[in-house]
CSV table of C-alpha atoms and ligand atoms in Angstrom, one decimal:
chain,number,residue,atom,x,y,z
R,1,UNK,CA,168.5,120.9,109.4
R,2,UNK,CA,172.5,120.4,109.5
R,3,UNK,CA,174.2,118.9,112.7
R,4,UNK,CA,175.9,122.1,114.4
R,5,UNK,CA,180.0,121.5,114.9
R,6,UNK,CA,180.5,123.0,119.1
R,7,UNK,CA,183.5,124.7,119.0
R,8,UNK,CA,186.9,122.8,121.0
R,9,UNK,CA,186.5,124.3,124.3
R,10,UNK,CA,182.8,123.9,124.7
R,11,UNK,CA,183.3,120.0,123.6
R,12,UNK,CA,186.1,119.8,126.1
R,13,UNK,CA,184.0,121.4,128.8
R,14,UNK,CA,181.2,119.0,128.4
R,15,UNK,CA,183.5,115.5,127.9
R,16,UNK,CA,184.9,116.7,131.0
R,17,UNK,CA,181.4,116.3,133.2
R,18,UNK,CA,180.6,113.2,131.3
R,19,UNK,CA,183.9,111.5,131.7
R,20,UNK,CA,183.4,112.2,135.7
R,21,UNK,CA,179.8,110.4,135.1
R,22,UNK,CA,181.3,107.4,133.2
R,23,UNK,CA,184.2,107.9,136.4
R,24,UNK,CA,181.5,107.6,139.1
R,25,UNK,CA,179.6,105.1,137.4
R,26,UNK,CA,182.8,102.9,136.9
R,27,UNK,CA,181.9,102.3,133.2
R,28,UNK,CA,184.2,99.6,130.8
R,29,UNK,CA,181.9,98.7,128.3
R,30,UNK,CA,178.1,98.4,126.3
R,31,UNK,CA,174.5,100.1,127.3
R,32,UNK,CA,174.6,102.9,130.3
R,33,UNK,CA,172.3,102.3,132.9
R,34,UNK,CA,170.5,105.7,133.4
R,35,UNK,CA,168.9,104.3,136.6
R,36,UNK,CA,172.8,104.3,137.6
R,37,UNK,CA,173.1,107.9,136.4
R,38,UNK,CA,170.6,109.5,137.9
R,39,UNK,CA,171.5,107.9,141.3
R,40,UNK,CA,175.0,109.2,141.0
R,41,UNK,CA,173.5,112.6,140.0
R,42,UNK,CA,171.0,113.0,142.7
R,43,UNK,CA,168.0,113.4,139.8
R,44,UNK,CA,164.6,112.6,139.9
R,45,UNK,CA,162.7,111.2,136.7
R,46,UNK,CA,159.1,111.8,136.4
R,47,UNK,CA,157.1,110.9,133.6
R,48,UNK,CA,153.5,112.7,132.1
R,49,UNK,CA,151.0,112.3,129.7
R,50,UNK,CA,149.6,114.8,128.0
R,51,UNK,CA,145.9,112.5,127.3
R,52,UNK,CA,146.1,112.4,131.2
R,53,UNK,CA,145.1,115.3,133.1
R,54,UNK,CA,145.7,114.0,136.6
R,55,UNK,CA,149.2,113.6,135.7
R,56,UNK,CA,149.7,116.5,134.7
R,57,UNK,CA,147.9,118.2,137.3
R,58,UNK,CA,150.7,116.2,139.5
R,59,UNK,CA,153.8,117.6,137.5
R,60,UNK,CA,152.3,121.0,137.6
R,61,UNK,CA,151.9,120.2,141.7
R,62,UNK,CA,155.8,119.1,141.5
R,63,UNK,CA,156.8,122.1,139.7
R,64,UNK,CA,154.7,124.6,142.1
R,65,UNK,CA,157.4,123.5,144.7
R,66,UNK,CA,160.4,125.2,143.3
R,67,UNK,CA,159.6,127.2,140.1
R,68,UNK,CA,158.5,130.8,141.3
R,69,UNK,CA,157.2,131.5,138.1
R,70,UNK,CA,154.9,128.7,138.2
R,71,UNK,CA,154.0,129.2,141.8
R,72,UNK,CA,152.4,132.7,140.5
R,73,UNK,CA,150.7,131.0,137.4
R,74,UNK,CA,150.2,127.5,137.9
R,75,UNK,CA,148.5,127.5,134.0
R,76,UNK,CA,151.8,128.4,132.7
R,77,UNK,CA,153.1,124.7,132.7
R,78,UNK,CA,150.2,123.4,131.1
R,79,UNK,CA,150.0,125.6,128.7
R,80,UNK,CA,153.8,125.7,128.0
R,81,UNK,CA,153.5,121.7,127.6
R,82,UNK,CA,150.6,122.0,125.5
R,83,UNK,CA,151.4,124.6,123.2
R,84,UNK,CA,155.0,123.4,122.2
R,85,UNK,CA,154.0,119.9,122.5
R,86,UNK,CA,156.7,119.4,125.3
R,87,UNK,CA,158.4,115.8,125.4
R,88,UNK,CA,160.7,116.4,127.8
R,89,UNK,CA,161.9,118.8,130.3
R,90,UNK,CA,164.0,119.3,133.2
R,91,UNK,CA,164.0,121.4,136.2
R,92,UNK,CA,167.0,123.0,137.8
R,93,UNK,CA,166.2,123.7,140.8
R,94,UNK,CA,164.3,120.9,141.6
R,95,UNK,CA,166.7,118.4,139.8
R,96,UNK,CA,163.8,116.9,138.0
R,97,UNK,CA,163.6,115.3,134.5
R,98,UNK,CA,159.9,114.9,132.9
R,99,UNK,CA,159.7,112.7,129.8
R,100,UNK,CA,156.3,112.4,128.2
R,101,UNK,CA,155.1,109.0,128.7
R,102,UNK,CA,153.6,108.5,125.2
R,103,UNK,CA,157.2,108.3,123.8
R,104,UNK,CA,158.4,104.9,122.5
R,105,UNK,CA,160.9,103.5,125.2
R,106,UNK,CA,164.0,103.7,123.2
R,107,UNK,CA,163.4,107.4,122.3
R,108,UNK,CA,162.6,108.0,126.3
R,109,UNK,CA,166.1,107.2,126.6
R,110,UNK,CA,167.4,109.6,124.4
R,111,UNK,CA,165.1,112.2,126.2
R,112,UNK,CA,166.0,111.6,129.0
R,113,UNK,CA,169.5,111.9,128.4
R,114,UNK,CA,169.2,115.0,126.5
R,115,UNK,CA,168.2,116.5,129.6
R,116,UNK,CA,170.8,115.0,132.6
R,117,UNK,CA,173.3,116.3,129.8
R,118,UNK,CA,171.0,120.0,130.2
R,119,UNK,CA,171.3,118.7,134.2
R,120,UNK,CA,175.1,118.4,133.7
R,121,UNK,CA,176.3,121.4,131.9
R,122,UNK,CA,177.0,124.2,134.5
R,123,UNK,CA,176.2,127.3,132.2
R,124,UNK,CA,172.8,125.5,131.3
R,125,UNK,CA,170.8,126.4,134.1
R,126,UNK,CA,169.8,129.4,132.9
R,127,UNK,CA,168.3,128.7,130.1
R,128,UNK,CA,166.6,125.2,130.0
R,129,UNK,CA,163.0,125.1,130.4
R,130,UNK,CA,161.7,121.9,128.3
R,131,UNK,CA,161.9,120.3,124.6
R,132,UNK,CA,159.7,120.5,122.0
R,133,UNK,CA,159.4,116.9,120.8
R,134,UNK,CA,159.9,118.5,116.9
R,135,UNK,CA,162.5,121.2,117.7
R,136,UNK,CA,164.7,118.7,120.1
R,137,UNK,CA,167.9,120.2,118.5
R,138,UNK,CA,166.8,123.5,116.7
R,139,UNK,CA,165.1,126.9,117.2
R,140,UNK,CA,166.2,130.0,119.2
R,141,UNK,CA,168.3,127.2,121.5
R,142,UNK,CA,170.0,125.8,118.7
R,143,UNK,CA,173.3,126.1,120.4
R,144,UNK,CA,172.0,125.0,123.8
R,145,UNK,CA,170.5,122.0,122.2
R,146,UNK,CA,173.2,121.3,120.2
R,147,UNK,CA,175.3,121.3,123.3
R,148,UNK,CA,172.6,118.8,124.9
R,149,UNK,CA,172.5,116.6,122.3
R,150,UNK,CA,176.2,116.8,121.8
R,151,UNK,CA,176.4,115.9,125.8
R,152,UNK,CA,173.7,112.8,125.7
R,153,UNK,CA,175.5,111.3,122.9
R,154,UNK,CA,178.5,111.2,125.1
R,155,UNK,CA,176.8,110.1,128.1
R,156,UNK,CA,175.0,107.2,125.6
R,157,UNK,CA,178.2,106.3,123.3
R,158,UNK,CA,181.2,106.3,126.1
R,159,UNK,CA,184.2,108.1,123.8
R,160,UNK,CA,186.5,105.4,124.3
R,161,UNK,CA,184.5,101.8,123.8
R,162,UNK,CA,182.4,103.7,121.3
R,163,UNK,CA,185.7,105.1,119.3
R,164,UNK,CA,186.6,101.4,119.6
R,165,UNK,CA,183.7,100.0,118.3
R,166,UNK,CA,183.5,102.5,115.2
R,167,UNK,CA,187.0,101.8,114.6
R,168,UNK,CA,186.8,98.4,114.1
R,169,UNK,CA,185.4,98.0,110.8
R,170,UNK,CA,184.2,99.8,107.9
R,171,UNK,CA,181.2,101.6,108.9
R,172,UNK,CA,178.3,100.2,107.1
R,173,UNK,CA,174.3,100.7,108.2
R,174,UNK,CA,174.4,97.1,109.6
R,175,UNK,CA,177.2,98.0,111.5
R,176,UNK,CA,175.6,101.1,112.7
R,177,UNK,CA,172.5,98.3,113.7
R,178,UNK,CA,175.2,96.3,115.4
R,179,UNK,CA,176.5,99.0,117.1
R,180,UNK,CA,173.2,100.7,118.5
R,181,UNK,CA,172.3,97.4,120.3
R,182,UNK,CA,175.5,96.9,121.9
R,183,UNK,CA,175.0,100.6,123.5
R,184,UNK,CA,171.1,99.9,123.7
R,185,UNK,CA,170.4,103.3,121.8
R,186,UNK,CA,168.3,103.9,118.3
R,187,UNK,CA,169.5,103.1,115.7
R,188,UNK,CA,169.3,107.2,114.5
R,189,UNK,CA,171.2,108.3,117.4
R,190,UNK,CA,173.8,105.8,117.0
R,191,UNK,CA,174.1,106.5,113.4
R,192,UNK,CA,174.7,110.4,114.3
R,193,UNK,CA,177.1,109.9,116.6
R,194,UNK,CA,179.2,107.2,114.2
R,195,UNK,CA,179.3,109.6,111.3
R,196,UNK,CA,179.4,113.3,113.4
R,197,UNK,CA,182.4,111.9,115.1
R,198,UNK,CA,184.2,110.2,112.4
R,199,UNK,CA,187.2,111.3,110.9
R,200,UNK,CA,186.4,110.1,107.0
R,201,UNK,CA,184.3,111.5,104.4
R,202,UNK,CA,180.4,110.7,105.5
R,203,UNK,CA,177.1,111.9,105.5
R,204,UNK,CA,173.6,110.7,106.5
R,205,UNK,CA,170.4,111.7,106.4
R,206,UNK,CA,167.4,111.3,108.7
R,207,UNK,CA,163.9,111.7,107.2
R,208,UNK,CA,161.0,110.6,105.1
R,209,UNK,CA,161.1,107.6,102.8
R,210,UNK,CA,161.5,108.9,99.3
R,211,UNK,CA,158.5,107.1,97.7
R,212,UNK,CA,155.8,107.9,100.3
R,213,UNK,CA,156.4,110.8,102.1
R,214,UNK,CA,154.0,111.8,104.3
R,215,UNK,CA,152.8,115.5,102.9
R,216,UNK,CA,153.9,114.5,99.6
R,217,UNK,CA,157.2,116.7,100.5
R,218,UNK,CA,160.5,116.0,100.3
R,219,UNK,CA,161.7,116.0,104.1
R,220,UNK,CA,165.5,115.6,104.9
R,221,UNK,CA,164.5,116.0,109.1
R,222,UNK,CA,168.3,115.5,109.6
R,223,UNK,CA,171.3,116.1,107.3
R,224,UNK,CA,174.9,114.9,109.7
R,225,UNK,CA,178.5,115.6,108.5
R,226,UNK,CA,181.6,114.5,109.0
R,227,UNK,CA,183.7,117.4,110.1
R,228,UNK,CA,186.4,116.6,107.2
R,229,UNK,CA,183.0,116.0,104.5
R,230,UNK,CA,181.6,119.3,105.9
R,231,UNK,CA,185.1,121.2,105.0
R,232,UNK,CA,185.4,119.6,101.6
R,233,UNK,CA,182.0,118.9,100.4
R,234,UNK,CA,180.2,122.4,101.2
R,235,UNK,CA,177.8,122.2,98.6
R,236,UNK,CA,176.4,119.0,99.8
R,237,UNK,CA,172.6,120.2,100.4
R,238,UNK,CA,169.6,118.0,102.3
R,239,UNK,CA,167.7,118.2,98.8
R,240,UNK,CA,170.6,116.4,97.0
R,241,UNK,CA,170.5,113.8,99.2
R,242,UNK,CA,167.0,113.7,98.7
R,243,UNK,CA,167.4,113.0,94.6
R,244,UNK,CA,170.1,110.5,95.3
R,245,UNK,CA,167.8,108.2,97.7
R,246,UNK,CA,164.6,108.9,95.2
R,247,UNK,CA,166.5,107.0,92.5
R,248,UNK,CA,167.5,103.9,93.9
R,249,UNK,CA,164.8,103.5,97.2
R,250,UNK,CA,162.8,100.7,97.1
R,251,UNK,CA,159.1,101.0,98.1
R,252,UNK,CA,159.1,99.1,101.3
R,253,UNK,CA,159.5,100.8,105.0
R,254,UNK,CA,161.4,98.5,106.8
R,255,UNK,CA,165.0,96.7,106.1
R,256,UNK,CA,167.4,97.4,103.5
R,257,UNK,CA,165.7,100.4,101.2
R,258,UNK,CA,168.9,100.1,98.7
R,259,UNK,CA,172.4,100.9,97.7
R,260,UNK,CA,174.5,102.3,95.3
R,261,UNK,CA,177.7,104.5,93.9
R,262,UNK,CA,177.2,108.4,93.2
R,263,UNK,CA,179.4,110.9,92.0
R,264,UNK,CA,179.9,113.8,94.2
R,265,UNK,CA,181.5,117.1,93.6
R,266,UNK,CA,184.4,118.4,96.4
R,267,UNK,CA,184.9,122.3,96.6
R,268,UNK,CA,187.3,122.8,93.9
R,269,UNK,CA,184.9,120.8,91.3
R,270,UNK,CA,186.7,117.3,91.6
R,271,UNK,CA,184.3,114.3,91.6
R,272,UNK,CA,184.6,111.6,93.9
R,273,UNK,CA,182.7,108.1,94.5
R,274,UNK,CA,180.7,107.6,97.7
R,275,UNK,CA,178.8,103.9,98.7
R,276,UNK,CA,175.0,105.4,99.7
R,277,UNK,CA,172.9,103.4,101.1
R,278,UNK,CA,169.3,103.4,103.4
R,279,UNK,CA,167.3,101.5,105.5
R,280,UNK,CA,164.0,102.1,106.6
R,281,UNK,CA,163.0,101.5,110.3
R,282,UNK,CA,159.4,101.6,109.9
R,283,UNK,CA,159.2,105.2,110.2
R,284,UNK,CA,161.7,107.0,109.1
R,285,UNK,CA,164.3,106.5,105.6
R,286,UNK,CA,167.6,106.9,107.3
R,287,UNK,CA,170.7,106.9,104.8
R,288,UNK,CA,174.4,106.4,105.0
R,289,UNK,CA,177.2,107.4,102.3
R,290,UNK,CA,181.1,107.5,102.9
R,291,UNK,CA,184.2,107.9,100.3
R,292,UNK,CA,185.1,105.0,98.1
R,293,UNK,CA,187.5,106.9,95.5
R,294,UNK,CA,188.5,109.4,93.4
R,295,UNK,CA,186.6,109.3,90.3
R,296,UNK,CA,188.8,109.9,87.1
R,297,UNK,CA,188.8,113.4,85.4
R,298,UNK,CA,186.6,112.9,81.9
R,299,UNK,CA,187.6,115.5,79.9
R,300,UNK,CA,184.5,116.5,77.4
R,301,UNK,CA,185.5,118.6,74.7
R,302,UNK,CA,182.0,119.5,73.0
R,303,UNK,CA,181.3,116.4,71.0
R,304,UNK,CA,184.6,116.1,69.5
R,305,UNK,CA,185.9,112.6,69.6
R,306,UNK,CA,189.5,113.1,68.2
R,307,UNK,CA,191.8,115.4,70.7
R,308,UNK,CA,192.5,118.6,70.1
R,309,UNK,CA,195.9,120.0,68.9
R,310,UNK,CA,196.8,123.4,69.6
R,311,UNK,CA,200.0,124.3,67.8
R,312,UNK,CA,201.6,127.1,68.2
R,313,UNK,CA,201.5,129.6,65.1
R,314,UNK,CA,204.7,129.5,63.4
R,315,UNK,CA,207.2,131.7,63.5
R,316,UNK,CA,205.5,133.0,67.4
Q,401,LIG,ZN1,167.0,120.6,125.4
């Protein structure tokens, strides 16, 4: 799937309950403390296991407190968590985050702030009732969870020391490595947020390694824009991402997968150089490419060496 552009007043409406976060918290600089966060915002963090009925026996118990529709069918959570594979959720009314314990720590993190940003947007309320660990971002809540995701990222990446940070260099993936420790985040969210909110011409991709996918498919999970590559490059797809990593992706999972130029064709047919290159985390391929030049116009005129001359007939 594409990353979803929010439109300016929705991104304004959300910076402006983060910034009173970062505000309260009294934030300069590197990792948010979300033990800090939730203190400031009055929220409760629980966490569950799915292997582990008596825990989930206890979130259901939680939940029979405030949710009426739970009250009346106390199977509804379990089966709701079950069914959609739940790995996080948050309660309104109860001002209650659940993360599924079985999550690696890191992604927890990112979990958890997906949902204080669901916890933070007013017009949210209505509509949040949990995350499905493999539709975290799409499905009939697309917008919502774009607006979550767009949120945690701002709650995890502060606008101004992360702008700084992105700003000081060229943006490389060992800079986006650098980058995600100094915030304590993964390594994918960081490299989301540095190339969604840059104002060059990049792309990444989050998915399978190239030379061992797991299915055998080709799986792009995650195909991120730049705003200003999204306008000009709009017949970028996932797939072509795909064939550019196949061709130069070592075999290994983990480290430096590869790098190299590729030619890529802007809107009105123009081809231009980007610097791709991936690194493999042990799980996933994830792959970075922004603008190196223009690449000069070759003018191919069907096998003829010699150029053409096209002289006007006389006497015309
Ligand atoms: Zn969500």
């Amino acid at each position: 799937m594409n990353n979803i552009f929010l439109d300016a007043r929705t991104i304004r409406d959300i910076d402006k309950v983060v910034d009173r976060v970062h505000l309260e918290l009294g934030y300069k600089d590197g990792a948010i403390d979300l033990r800090d966060v939730r203190e400031a915002l009055r929220l409760d963090l629980k966490y569950y296991r799915l292997d582990d009925p008596g825990l989930l026996d206890e979130v259901v118990h939680k939940l029979t407190v405030g949710a009426k529709q739970v009250i009346a069918r106390p199977g509804l959570l379990v089966e709701a968590v079950r069914t959609f594979n739940l790995s996080a959720l948050f309660l309104p009314d109860r001002k209650r985050i659940f993360v599924d314990q079985s999550v690696p720590e890191l992604k927890k993190r990112w979990y958890e702030t997906h949902e204080i940003a669901h916890s933070l947007i007013p017009w949210h309320a209505d509509y949040t009732l949990g995350d499905n660990r493999s539709t975290l971002s799409q499905g009939c809540h697309e917008r919502i969870e774009a607006e979550a995701n767009y949120g945690g990222g701002r709650l995890l990446f502060p606008n101004e020391a992360f702008t700084h940070c992105r700003l000081s260099g060229p943006m490389s993936v060992g800079r986006v490595r650098e980058i995600a420790k100094h915030f304590g985040n993964t390594i994918t969210s960081t490299l989301w947020r540095c190339v969604e909110q840059s104002d060059e011409l990049m792309f990444a991709a989050i998915g399978e390694h190239p030379r061992r996918p797991r299915d055998g498919k080709p799986v792009v999970e995650y195909f991120i824009r730049s705003k200003t590559f999204e306008t000009q490059f709009p017949g970028v797809t996932d797939m072509d991402v795909w064939n550019w990593m196949s061709g130069y992706c070592v075999g290994k999972t983990t480290g430096p997968l590869g790098t190299t130029e590729i030619p890529v064709q802007d809107r009105n047919g123009q081809s231009h150089i980007f610097l791709i290159e991936s690194f493999g985390n042990g799980y996933n391929a994830l792959t970075m490419a922004r603008w190196l030049r223009k690449a000069p116009a070759i003018v191919s005129v069907g096998g003829l060496t010699a150029p053409l001359l096209i002289a006007p007939l006389a006497g015309q």
